[in-house]
Coordinates of C-alpha atoms in Angstrom, one line a residue:
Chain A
X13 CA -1.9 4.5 -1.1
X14 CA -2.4 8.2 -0.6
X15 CA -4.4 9.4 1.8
X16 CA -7.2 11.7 0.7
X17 CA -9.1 12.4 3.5
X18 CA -11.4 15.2 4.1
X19 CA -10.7 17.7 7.5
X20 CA -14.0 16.6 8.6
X21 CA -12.8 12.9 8.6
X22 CA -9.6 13.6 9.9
X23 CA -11.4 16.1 12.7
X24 CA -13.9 13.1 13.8
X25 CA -10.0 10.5 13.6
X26 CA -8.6 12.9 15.7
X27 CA -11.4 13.7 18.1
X28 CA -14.1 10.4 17.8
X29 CA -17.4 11.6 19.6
X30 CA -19.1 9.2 22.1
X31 CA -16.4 6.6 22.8
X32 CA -17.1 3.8 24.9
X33 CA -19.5 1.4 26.5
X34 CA -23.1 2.5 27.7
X35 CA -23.9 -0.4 30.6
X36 CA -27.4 -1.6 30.8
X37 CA -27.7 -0.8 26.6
X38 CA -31.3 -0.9 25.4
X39 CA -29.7 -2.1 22.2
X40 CA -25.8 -3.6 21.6
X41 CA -24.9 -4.1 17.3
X42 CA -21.9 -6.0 16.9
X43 CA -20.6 -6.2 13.4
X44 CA -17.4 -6.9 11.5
X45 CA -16.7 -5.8 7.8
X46 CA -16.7 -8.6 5.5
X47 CA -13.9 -6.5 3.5
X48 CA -11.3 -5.5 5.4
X49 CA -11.8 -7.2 8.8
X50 CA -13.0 -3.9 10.5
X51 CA -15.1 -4.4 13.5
X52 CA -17.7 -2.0 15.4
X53 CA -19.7 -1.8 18.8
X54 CA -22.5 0.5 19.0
X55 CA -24.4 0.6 22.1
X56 CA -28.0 2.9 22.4
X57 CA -30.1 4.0 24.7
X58 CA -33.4 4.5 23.7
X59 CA -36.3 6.4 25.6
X60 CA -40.3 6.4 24.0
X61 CA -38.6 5.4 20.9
X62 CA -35.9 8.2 20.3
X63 CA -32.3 7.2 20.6
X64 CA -30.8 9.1 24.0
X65 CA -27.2 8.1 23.9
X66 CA -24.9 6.4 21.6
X67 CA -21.4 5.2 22.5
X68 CA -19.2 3.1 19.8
X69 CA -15.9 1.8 19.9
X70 CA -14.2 0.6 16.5
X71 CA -11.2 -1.7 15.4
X72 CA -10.2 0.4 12.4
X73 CA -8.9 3.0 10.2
X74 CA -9.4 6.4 9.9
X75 CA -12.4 6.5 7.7
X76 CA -14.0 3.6 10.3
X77 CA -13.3 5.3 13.2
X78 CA -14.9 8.6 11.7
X79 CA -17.7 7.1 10.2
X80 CA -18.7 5.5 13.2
X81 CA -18.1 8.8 15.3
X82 CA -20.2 11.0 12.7
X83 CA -23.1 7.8 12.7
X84 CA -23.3 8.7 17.1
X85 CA -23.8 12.0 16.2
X86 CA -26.5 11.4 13.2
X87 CA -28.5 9.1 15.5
X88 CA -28.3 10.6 19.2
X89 CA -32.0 12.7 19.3
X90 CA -33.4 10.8 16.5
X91 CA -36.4 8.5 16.7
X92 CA -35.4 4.8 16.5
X93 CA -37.7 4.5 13.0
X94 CA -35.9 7.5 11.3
X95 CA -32.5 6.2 12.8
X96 CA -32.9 2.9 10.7
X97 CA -33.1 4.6 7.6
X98 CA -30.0 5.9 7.9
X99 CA -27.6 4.7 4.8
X100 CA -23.9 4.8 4.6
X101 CA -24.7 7.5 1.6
X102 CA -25.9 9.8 4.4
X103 CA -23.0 9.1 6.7
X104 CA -20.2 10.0 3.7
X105 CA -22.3 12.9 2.8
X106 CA -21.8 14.0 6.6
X107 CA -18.0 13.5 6.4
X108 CA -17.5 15.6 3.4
X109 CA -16.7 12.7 1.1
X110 CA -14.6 9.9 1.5
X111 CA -12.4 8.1 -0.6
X112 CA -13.4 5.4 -3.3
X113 CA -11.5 2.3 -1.6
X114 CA -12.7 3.0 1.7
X115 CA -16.5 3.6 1.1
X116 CA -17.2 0.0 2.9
X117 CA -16.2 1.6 6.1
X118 CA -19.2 3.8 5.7
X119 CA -21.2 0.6 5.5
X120 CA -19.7 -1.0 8.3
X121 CA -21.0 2.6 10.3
X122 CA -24.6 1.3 8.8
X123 CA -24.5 -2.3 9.4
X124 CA -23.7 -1.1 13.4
X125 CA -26.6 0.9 13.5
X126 CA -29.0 -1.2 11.8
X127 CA -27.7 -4.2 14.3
X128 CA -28.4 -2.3 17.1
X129 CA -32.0 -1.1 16.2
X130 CA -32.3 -5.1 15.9
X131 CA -31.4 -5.5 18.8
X132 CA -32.9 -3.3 20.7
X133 CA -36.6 -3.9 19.1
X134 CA -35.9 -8.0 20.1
X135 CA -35.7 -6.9 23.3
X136 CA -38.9 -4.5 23.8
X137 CA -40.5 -7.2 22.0
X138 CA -39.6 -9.6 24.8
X139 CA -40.6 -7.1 27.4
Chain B
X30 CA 4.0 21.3 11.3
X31 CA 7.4 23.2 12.4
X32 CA 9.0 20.0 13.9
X33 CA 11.3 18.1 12.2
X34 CA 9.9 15.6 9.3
X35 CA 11.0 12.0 10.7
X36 CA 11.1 9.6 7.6
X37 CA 11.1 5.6 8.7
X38 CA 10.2 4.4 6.2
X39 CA 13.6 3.8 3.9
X40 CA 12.3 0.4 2.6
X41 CA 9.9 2.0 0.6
X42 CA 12.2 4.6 -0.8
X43 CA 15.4 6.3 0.4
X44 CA 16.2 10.1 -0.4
X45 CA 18.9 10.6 -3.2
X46 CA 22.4 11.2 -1.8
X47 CA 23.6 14.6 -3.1
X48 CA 26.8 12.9 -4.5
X49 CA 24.5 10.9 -6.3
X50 CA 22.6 14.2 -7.6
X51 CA 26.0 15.9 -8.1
X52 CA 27.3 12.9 -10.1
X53 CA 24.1 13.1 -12.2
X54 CA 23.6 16.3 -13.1
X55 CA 26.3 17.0 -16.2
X56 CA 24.3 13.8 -17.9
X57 CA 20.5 15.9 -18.5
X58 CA 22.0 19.1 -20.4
X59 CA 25.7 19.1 -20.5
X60 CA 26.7 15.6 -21.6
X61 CA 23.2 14.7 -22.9
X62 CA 24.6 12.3 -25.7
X63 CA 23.3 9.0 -27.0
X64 CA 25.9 6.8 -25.6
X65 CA 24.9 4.6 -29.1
X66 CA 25.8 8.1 -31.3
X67 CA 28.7 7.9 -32.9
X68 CA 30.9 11.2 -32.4
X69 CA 33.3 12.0 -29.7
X70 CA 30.6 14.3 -27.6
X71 CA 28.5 10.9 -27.4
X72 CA 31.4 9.1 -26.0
X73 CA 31.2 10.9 -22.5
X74 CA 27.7 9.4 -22.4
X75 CA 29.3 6.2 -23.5
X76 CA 31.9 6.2 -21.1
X77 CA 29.5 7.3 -18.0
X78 CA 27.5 4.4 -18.5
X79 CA 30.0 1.9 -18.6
X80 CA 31.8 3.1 -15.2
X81 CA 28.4 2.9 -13.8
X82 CA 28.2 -0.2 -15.3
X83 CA 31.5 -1.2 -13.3
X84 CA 30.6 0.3 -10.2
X85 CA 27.6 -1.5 -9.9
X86 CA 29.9 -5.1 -10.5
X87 CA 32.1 -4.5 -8.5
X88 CA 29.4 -3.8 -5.4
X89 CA 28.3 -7.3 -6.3
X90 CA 31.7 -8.9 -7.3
X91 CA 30.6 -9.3 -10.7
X92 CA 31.6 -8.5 -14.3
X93 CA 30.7 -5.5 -15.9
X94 CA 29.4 -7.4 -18.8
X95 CA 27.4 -9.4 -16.0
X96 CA 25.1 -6.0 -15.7
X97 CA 22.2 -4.1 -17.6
X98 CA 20.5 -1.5 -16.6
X99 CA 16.6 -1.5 -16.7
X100 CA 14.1 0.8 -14.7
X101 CA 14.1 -0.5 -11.6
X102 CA 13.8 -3.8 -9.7
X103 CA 10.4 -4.3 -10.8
X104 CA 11.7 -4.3 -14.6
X105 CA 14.8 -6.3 -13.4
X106 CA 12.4 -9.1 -11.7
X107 CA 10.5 -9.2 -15.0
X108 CA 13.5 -9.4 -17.6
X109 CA 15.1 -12.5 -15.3
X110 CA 11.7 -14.6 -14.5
X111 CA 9.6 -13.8 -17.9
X112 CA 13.8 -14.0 -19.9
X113 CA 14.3 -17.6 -18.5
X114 CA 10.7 -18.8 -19.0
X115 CA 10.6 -17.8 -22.7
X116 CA 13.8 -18.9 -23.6
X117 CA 12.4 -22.3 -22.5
X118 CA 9.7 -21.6 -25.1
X119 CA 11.8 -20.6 -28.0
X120 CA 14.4 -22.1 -30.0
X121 CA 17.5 -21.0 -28.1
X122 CA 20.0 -23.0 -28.0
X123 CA 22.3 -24.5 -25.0
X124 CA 19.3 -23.4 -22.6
X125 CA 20.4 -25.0 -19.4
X126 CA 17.2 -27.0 -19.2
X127 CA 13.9 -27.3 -20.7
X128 CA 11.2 -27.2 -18.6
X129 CA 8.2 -25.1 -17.6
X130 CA 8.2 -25.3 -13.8
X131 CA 9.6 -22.1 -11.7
X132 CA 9.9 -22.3 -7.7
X133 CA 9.2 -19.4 -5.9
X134 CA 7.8 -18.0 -2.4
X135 CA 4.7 -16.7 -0.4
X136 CA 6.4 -14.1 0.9
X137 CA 8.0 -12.5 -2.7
X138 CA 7.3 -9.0 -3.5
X139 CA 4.2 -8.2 -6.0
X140 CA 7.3 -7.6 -8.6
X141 CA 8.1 -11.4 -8.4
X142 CA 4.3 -12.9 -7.3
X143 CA 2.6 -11.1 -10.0
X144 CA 5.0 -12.3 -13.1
X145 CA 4.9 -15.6 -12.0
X146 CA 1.1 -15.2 -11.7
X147 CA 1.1 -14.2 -15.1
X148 CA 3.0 -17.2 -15.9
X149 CA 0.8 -19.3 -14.7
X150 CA -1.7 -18.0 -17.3
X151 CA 0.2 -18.7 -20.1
X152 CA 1.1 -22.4 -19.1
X153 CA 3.5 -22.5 -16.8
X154 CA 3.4 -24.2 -13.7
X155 CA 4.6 -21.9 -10.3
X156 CA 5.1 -23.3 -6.5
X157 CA 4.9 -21.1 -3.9
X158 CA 7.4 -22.2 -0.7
X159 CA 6.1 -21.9 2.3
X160 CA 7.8 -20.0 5.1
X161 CA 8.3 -20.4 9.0
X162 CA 6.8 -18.2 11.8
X163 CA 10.2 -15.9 11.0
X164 CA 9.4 -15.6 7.3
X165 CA 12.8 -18.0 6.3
X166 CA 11.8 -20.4 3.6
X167 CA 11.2 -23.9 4.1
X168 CA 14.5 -25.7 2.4
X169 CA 12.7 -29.4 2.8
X170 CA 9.9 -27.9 1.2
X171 CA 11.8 -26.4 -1.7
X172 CA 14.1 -29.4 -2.2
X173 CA 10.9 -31.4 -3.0
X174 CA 8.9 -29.3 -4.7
X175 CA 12.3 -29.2 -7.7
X176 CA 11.5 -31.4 -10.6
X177 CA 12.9 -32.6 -13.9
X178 CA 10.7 -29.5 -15.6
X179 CA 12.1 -26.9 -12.7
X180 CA 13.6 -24.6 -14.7
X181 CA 13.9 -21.4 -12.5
X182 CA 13.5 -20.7 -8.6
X183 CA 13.6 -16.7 -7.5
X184 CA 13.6 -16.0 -3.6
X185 CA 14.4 -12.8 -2.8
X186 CA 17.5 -12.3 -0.4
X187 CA 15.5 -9.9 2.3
X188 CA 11.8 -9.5 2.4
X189 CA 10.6 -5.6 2.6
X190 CA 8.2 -6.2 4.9
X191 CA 10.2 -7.7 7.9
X192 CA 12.9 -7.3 7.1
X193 CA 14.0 -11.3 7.1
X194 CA 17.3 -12.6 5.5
X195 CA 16.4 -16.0 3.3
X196 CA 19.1 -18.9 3.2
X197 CA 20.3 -17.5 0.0
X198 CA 23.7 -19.5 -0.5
X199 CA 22.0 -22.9 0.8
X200 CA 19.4 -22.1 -1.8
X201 CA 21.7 -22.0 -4.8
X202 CA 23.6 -25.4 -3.2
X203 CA 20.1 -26.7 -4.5
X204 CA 19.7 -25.0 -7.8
X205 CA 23.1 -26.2 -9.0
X206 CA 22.6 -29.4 -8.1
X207 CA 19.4 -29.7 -9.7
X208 CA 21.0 -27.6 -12.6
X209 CA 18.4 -25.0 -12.0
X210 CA 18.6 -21.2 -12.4
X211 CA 18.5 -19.2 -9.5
X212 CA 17.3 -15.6 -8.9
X213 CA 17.5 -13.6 -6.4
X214 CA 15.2 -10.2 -5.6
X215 CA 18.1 -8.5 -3.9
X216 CA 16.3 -5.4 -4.0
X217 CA 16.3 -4.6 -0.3
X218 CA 19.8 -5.8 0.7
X219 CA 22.1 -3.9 -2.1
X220 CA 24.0 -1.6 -0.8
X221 CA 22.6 -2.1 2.6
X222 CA 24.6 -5.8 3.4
X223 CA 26.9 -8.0 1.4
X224 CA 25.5 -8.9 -1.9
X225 CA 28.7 -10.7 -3.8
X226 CA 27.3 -13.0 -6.5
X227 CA 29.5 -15.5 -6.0
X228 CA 29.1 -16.3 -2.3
X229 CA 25.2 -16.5 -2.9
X230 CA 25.7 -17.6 -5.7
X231 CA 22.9 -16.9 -8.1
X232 CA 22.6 -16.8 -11.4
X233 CA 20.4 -13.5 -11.7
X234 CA 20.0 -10.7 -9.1
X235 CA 18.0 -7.9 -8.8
X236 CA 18.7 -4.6 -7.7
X237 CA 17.0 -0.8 -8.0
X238 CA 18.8 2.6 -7.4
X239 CA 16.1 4.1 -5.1
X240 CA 16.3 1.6 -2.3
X241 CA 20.1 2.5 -1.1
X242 CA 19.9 6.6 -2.0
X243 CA 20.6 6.3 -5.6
X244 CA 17.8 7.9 -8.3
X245 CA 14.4 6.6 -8.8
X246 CA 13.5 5.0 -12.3
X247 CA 17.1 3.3 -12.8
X248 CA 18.0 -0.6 -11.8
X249 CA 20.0 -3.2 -13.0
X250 CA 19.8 -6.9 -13.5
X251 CA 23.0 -9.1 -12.8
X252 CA 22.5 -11.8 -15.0
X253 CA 25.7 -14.9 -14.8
X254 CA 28.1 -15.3 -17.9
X255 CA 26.4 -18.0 -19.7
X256 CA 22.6 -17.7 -18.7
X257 CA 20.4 -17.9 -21.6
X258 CA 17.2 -15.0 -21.4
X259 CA 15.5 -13.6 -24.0
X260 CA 14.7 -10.2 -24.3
X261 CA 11.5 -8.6 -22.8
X262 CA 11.5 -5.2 -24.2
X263 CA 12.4 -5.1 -27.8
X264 CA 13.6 -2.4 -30.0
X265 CA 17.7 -1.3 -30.4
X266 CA 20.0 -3.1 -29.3
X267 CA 20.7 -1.4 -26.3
X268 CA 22.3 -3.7 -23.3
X269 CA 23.2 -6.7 -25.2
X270 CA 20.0 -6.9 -27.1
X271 CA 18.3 -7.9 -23.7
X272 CA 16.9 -4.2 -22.6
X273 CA 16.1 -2.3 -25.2
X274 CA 15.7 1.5 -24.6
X275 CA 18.1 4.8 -24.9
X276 CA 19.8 4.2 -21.6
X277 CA 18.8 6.7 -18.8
X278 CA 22.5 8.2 -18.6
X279 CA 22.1 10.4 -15.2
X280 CA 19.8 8.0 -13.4
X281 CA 22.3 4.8 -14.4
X282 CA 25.5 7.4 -14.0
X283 CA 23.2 8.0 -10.5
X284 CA 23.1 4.2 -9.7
X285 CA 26.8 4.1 -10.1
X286 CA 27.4 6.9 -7.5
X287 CA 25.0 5.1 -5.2
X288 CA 26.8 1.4 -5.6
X289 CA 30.3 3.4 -4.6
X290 CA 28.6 5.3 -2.0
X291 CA 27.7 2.4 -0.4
X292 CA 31.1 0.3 -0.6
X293 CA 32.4 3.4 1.3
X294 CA 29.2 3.4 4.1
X295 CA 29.4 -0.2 5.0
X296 CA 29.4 0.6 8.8
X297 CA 26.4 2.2 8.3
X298 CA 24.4 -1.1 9.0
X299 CA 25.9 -0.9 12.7
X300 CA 24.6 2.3 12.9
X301 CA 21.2 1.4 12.0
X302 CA 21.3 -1.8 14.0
X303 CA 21.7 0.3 17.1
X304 CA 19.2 2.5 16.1
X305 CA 17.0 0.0 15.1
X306 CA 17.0 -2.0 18.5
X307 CA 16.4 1.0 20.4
X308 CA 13.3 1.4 19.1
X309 CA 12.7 -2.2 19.9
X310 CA 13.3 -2.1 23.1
X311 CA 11.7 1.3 23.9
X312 CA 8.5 -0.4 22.7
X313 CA 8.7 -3.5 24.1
X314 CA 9.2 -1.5 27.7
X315 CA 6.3 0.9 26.8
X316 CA 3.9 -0.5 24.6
X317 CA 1.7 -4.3 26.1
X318 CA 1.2 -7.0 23.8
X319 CA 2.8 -5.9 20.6
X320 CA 4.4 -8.8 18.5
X321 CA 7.4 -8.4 16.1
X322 CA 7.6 -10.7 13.0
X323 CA 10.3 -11.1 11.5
X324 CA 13.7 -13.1 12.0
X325 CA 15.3 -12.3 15.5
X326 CA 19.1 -12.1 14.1
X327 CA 18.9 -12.3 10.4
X328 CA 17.1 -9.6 9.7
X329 CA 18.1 -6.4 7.8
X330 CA 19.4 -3.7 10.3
X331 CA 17.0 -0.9 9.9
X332 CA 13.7 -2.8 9.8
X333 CA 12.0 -3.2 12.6
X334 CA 8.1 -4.5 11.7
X335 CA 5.6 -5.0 14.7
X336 CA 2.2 -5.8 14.8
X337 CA 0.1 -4.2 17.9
X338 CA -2.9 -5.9 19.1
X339 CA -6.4 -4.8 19.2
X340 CA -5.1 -1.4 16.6
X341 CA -5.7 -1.1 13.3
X342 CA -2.5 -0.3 11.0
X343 CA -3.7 2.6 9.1
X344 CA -5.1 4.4 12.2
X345 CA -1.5 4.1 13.8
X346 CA 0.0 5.6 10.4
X347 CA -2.2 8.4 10.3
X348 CA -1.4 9.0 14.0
X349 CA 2.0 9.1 13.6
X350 CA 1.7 11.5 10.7
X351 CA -0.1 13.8 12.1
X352 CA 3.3 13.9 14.6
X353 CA 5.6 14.3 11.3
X354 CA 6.8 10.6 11.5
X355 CA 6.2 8.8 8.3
X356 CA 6.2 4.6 8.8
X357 CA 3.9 2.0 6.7
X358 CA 1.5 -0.6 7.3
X359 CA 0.6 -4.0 5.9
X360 CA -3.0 -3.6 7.6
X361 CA -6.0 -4.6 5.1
X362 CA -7.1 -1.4 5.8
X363 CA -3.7 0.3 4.4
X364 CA -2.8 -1.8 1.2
X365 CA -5.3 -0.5 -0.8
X366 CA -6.1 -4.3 -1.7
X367 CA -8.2 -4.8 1.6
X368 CA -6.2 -7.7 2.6
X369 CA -3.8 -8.0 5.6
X370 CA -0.4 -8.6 4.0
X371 CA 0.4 -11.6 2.1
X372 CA 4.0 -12.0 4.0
X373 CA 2.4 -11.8 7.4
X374 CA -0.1 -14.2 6.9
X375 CA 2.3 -16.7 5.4
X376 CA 4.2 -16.4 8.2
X377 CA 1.2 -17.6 10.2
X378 CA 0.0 -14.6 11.8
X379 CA -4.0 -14.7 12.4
X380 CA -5.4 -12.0 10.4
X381 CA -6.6 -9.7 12.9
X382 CA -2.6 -9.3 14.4
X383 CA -1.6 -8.4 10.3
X384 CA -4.7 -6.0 10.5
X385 CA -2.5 -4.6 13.5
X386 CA 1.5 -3.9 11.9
X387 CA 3.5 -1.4 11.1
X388 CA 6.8 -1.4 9.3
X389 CA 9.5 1.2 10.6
X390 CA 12.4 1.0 8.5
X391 CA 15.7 3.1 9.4
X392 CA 18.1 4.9 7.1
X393 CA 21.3 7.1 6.6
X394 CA 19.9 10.0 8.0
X395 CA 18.4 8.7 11.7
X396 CA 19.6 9.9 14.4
X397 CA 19.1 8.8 18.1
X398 CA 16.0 12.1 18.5
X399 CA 14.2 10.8 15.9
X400 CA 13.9 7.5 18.1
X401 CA 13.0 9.5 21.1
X402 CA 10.8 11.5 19.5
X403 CA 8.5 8.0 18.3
X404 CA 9.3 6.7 21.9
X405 CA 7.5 9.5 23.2
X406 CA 5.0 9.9 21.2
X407 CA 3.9 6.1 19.8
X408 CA 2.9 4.7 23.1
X409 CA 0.5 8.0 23.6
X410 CA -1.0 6.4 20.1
X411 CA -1.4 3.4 20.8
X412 CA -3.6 4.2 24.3
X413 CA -5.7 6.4 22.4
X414 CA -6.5 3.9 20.0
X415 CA -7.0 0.8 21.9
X416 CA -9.6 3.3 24.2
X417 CA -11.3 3.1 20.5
X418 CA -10.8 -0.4 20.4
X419 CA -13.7 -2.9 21.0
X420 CA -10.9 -5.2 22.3
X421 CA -9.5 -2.7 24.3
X422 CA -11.9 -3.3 27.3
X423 CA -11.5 -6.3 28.0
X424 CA -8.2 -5.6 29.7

């Protein structure tokens, strides 16, 4: 398979933004691609209801490692309600494109979000 | 991008020798006859084919007649496994053995799977053998899986992917007595390791010009005196009737050059063994918790396939090709199919270790820099990407 990625995919491959672990998360998502296997921890911090900090780490390709890269970016400064709307549409329209086979890894970038929102509003809730 | 281009993956493809493209070139403008024409310009054509026809037998220890030439070894895997299935269907005569049973592997190469597969759909019946944790078929299984209705088994000689040698001549102990044919996928050992028909000895092997520095688009089929196919591609009666087709002179004249070639190189392997365990060993001293599949001593000499925990395949590619080094990967994530490779998880590796691999396979033109240059430059790779890693912190 040939590679057609976009600079901007290869550019958030080659340099992922906000790698890591955040300790004492407000909110952890933990999900794993039911296509290829992929797997992605997102960890937020959240402060009167905006998203402070972000920090992911990803088993995957290319297009999973960016996606979940250019998702930290997207949702870091963005109030927790707007941050759940995010779709994996707005994530490939971020990274220029990406190709047709790996558009699931986009979704995976989604699911970790959305997971983490969860999580984070079962806890407050509990507070 | 001024560094050298380091190409490790020969199992995919190999770059033409330039005695191959030498040999080839009269045959596109020069001595562009039909070899079927009949005036004396269209003999040369004739003639060309014919000593590539011998060149390739004799690399196998065959008989020219024993040879046709198709497009490749997927082509070659079709004519033998569809050839011997529908001449069970149809009225030939003397067929060794009527049946509609074919034995093959988990581990074959789409080329033989999907056939077969196809099979399937139109009636016949297809076991799959399983294979140990080395990728080397299980014999018990296969002797009990043959029936009165077996009428072919195919196992390739050496899987691409790891590079494993299969039992070959204790295979075809069990088609003859059984009075089975036997065919072999040889595609990945011609010219790379001894491949004389009558020591495996198989009825039908498989070979393609691309894999051992001859052209692209050019294979043959080695097909014993005396086994009954029909044809697959119809039309003249090009190669016996069984391969119909005006024969691609430069690419089969090409195939020819590549078979001599390779009776003169056989030393290379040593070469490539050396090579190849360097690379091992430099990884297994840099790199933690990296598994290699594949058979520990019978194994082809330049493939060296590892799987390393907790990173992805494709990720590791890309890595390395941003560094000029070109390798492939059976990760889901790679195939295009979004499933680990088939081979791998036969062999019983859990999923998310196949999700891992990488194939490096060594050729002609590898030198000891080139494994330096990976040595230096993989284990950097890997750090960064198990820092990625969710795995990565528990460690």
């Amino acid at each position: 398979m040939a590679l057609e990625y976009t600079d901007k995919v290869i550019e958030h491959f080659r340099n992922p933004r906000n790698v890591g672990v955040i300790e004492n998360p407000d909110g952890i998502g933990k999900v794993t691609s039911p296509i290829c296997g992929d797997i992605m921890e997102l960890y937020i911090k959240v402060k009167d209801n905006i998203i402070v900090d972000a920090k992911f780490q990803t088993f995957g390709c290319a297009a999973a490692v960016a996606s979940s890269s250019i998702l930290t970016e997207i949702i870091i400064g963005k109030p927790v309600k707007e941050a759940l709307k995010i779709t994996n549409k707005r994530i490939v329209k971020a990274l220029g494109g990406l190709p047709k086979e790996k558009l699931h890894c986009s979704v995976l970038a989604e699911d970790g979000v959305k997971s983490a929102i969860e999580d984070y509003l079962r806890k407050a809730k509990r507070r | 991008m001024n560094e050298k281009f380091i190409y490790l993956d020969h199992n995919a493809t190999t770059p033409a020798d330039l005695r191959v493209i030498e040999a080839m070139r009269p045959y596109f403008n020069e001595l562009y006859g039909n070899p079927l024409s009949l005036y004396k310009f269209a003999s040369k054509s004739r003639e060309a084919v014919e000593l590539a026809r011998e060149k390739v037998a004799k690399l196998l220890n065959a008989e020219p007649n024993e040879i046709i030439f198709t497009s490749g070894g997927t082509e070659a895997n079709n004519v033998a496994i569809k050839g011997v299935a529908h001449a069970n269907l149809t009225a030939v005569r003397q067929v060794k053995k009527r049946g509609n049973h074919i034995i093959t592997s988990k581990i074959e190469h789409p080329a033989v799977l999907k056939p077969c597969k196809w099979l399937e759909s139109q009636g016949f019946k297809v076991t799959y053998i399983s294979v140990d944790k080395y990728g080397v078929i299980d014999l018990d299984e296969l002797r009990d899986a043959i029936t009165d209705k077996t009428i072919l088994i195919s196992i390739m000689h050496a899987n691409n992917e790891v590079g494993t040698i299969e039992p070959i001549e204790e295979i075809s102990r069990l088609a003859k007595e059984h009075n089975v044919y036997f065919h072999t996928d040889a595609v990945q050992t011609v010219g790379k390791t001894s491949t004389n028909v009558d020591e495996l000895g198989v009825d039908l092997l498989s070979l393609s010009g691309h894999k051992f520095y001859g052209p692209k688009g050019v294979g043959a089929l080695y097909i014993r005196r005396g086994t009954k196919l029909v044809p697959f591609v119809h039309g003249g009666g090009h190669e016996r009737n069984l391969r119909a087709g005006t024969h691609n002179v430069p690419g089969i004249v090409g195939l020819g050059k590549a078979c001599e070639i390779a009776e003169l190189e056989r030393e290379e392997a040593k070469k490539l063994k050396r090579l190849r365990d360097k690379l091992y060993q430099g990884i297994m001293d840099k790199i933690p918790e990296v598994i290699f599949p594949g058979h520990p001593e019978n194994r082809l000499a330049g493939t060296l396939s590892i799987c390393v925990k907790y990173v992805e395949g494709e990720s590791m590619l890309i890595n390395l090709d941003f560094e000029g080094i070109a390798v492939s990967s059976g990760s889901a994530c790679a195939s295009g199919s979004l499933e680990p490779s088939h081979v791998l998880l036969a062999m019983g590796i859990p999923r998310e270790v196949a999700h891992s691999s990488l194939r490096f396979s060594l050729g002609r033109d590898n030198t000891d820099e080139d494994i330096d240059k990976v040595l230096t430059v993989f284990p950097n790779i890997v750090k960064k990407l198990r820092k990625i890693s969710p795995f990565g912190k528990h460690r």
